[in-house]
PDB file of C-alpha atoms in Angstrom:
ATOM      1  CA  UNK A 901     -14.709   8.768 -10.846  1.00  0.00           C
ATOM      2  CA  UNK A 902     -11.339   8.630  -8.877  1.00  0.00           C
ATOM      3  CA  UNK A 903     -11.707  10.976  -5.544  1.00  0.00           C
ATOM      4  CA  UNK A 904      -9.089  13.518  -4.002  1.00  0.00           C
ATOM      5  CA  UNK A 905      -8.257  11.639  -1.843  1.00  0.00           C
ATOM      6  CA  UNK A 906      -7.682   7.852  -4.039  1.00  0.00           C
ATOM      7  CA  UNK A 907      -5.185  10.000  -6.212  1.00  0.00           C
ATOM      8  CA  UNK A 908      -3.637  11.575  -3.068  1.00  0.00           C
ATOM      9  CA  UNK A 909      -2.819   8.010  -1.767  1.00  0.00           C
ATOM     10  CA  UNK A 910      -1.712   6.559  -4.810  1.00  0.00           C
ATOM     11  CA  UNK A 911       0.868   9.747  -5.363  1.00  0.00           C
ATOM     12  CA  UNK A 912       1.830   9.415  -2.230  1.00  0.00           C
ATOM     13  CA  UNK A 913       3.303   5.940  -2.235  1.00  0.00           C
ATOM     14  CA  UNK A 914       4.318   6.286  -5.711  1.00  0.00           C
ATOM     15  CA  UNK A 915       6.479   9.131  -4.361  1.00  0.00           C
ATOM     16  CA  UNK A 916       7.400   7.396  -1.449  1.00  0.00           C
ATOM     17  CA  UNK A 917       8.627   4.084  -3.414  1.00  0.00           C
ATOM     18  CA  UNK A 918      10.216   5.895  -6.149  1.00  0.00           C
ATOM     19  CA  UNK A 919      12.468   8.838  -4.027  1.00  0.00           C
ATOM     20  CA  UNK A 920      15.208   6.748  -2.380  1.00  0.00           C
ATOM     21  CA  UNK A 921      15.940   8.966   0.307  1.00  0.00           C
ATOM     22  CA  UNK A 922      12.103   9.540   0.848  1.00  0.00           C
ATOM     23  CA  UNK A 923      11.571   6.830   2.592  1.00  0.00           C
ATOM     24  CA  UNK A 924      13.164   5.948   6.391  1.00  0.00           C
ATOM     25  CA  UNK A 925      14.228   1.768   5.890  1.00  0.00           C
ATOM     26  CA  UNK A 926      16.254  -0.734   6.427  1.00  0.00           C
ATOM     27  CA  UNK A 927      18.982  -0.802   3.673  1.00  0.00           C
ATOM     28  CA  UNK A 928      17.970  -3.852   2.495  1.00  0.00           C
ATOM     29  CA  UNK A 929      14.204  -3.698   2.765  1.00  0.00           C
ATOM     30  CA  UNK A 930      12.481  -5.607   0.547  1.00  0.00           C
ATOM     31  CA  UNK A 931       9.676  -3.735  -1.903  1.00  0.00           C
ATOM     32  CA  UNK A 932       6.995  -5.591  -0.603  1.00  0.00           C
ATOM     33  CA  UNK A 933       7.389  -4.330   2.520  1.00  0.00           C
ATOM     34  CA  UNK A 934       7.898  -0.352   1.515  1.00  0.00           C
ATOM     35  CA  UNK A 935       4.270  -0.743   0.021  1.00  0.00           C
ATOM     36  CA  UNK A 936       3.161  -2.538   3.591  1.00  0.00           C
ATOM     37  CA  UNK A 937       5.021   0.427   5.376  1.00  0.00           C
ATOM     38  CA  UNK A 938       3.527   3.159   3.453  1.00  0.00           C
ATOM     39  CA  UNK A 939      -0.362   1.590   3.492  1.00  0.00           C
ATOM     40  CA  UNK A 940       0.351   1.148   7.439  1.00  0.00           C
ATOM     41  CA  UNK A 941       0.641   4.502   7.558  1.00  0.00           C
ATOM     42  CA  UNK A 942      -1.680   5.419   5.882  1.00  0.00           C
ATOM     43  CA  UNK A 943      -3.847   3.589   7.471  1.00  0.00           C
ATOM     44  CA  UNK A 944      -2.518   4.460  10.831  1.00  0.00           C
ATOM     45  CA  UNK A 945      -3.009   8.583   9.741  1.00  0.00           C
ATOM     46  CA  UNK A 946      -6.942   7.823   8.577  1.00  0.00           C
ATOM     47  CA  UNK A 947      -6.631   7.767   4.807  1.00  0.00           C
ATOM     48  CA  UNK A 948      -8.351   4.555   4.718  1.00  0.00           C
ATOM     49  CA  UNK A 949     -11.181   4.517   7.380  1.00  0.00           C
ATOM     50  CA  UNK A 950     -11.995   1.255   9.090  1.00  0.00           C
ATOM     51  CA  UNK A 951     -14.145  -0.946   6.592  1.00  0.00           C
ATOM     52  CA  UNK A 952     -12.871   1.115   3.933  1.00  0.00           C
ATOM     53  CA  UNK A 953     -11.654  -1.683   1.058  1.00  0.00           C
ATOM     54  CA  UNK A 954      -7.824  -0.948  -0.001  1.00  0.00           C
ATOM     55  CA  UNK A 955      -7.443  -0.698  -4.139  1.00  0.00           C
ATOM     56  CA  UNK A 956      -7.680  -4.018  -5.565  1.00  0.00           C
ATOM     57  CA  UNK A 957      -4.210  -6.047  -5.922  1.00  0.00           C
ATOM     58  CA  UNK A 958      -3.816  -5.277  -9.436  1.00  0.00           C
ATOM     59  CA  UNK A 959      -4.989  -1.682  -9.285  1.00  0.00           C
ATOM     60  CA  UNK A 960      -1.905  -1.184  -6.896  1.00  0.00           C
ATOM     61  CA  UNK A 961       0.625  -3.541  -9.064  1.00  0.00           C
ATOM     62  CA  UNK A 962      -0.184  -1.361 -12.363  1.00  0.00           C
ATOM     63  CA  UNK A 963      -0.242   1.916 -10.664  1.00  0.00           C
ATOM     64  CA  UNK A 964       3.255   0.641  -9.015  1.00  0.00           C
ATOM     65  CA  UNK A 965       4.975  -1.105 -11.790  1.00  0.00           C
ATOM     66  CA  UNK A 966       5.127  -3.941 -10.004  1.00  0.00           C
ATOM     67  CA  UNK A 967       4.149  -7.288  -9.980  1.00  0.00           C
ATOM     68  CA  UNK A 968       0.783  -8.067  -8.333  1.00  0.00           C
ATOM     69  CA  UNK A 969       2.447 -10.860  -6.132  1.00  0.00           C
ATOM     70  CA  UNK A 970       4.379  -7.998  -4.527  1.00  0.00           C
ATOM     71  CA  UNK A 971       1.277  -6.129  -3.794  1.00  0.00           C
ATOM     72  CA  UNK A 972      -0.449  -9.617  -2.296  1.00  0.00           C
ATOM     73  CA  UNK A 973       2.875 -10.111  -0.194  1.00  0.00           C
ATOM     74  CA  UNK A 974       2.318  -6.328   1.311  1.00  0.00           C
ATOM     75  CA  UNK A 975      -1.572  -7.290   1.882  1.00  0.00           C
ATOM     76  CA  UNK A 976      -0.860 -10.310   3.256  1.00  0.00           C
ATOM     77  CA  UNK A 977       1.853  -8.517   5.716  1.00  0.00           C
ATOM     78  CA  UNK A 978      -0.751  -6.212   6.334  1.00  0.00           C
ATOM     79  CA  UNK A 979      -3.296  -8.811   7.772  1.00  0.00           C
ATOM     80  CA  UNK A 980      -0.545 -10.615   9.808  1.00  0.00           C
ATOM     81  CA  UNK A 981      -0.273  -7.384  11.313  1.00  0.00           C
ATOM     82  CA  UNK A 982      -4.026  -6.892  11.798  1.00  0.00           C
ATOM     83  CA  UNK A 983      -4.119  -3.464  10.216  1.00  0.00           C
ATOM     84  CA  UNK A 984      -6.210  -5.120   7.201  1.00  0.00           C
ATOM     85  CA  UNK A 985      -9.049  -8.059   6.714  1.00  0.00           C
ATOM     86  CA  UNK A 986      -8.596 -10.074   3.369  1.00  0.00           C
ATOM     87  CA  UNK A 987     -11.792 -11.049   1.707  1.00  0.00           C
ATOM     88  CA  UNK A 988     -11.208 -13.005  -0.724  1.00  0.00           C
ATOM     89  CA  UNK A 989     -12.610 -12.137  -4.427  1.00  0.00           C
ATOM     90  CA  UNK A 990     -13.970  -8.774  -2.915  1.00  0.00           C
ATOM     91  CA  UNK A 991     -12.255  -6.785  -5.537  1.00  0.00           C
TER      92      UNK A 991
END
């Protein structure tokens, strides 16, 4: 069963992605990083505690409409940054 707060998240970034003006970028920004930005900050405002896993590359890519490399190039952004810890195969 899909929580509050899962479906908050993922209408959140679909909103954020999808509204052009909804979002404060570059011009030019590339997707992958509009998903980064918009997990940062979620992170960053506590809608993913620490430990807490982050939906699963694909989960993200169909919910998107994107391709799951662009999710994996966010993630991997993401853990250059230190604001997430890839496991790999962990879901």
């Amino acid at each position: 069963m899909i929580s509050f707060k899962k479906i908050y998240v993922i209408l959140y970034i679909l909103i954020q992605i999808i509204q052009i003006g909804g979002i404060h970028l570059a011009p030019k920004q590339e997707l992958h990083e509009r998903i980064k930005d918009q997990f940062k900050h979620l992170i960053q405002h506590g809608a993913y505690l620490p430990g807490e896993p982050l939906p699963s590359l694909r989960k993200v890519a169909l919910d998107l409409g994107v391709n799951p490399n662009t999710v994996e190039k966010a993630y991997q952004a993401l853990a250059e940054e230190k604001m997430i810890e890839i496991i790999p195969k962990k879901g």
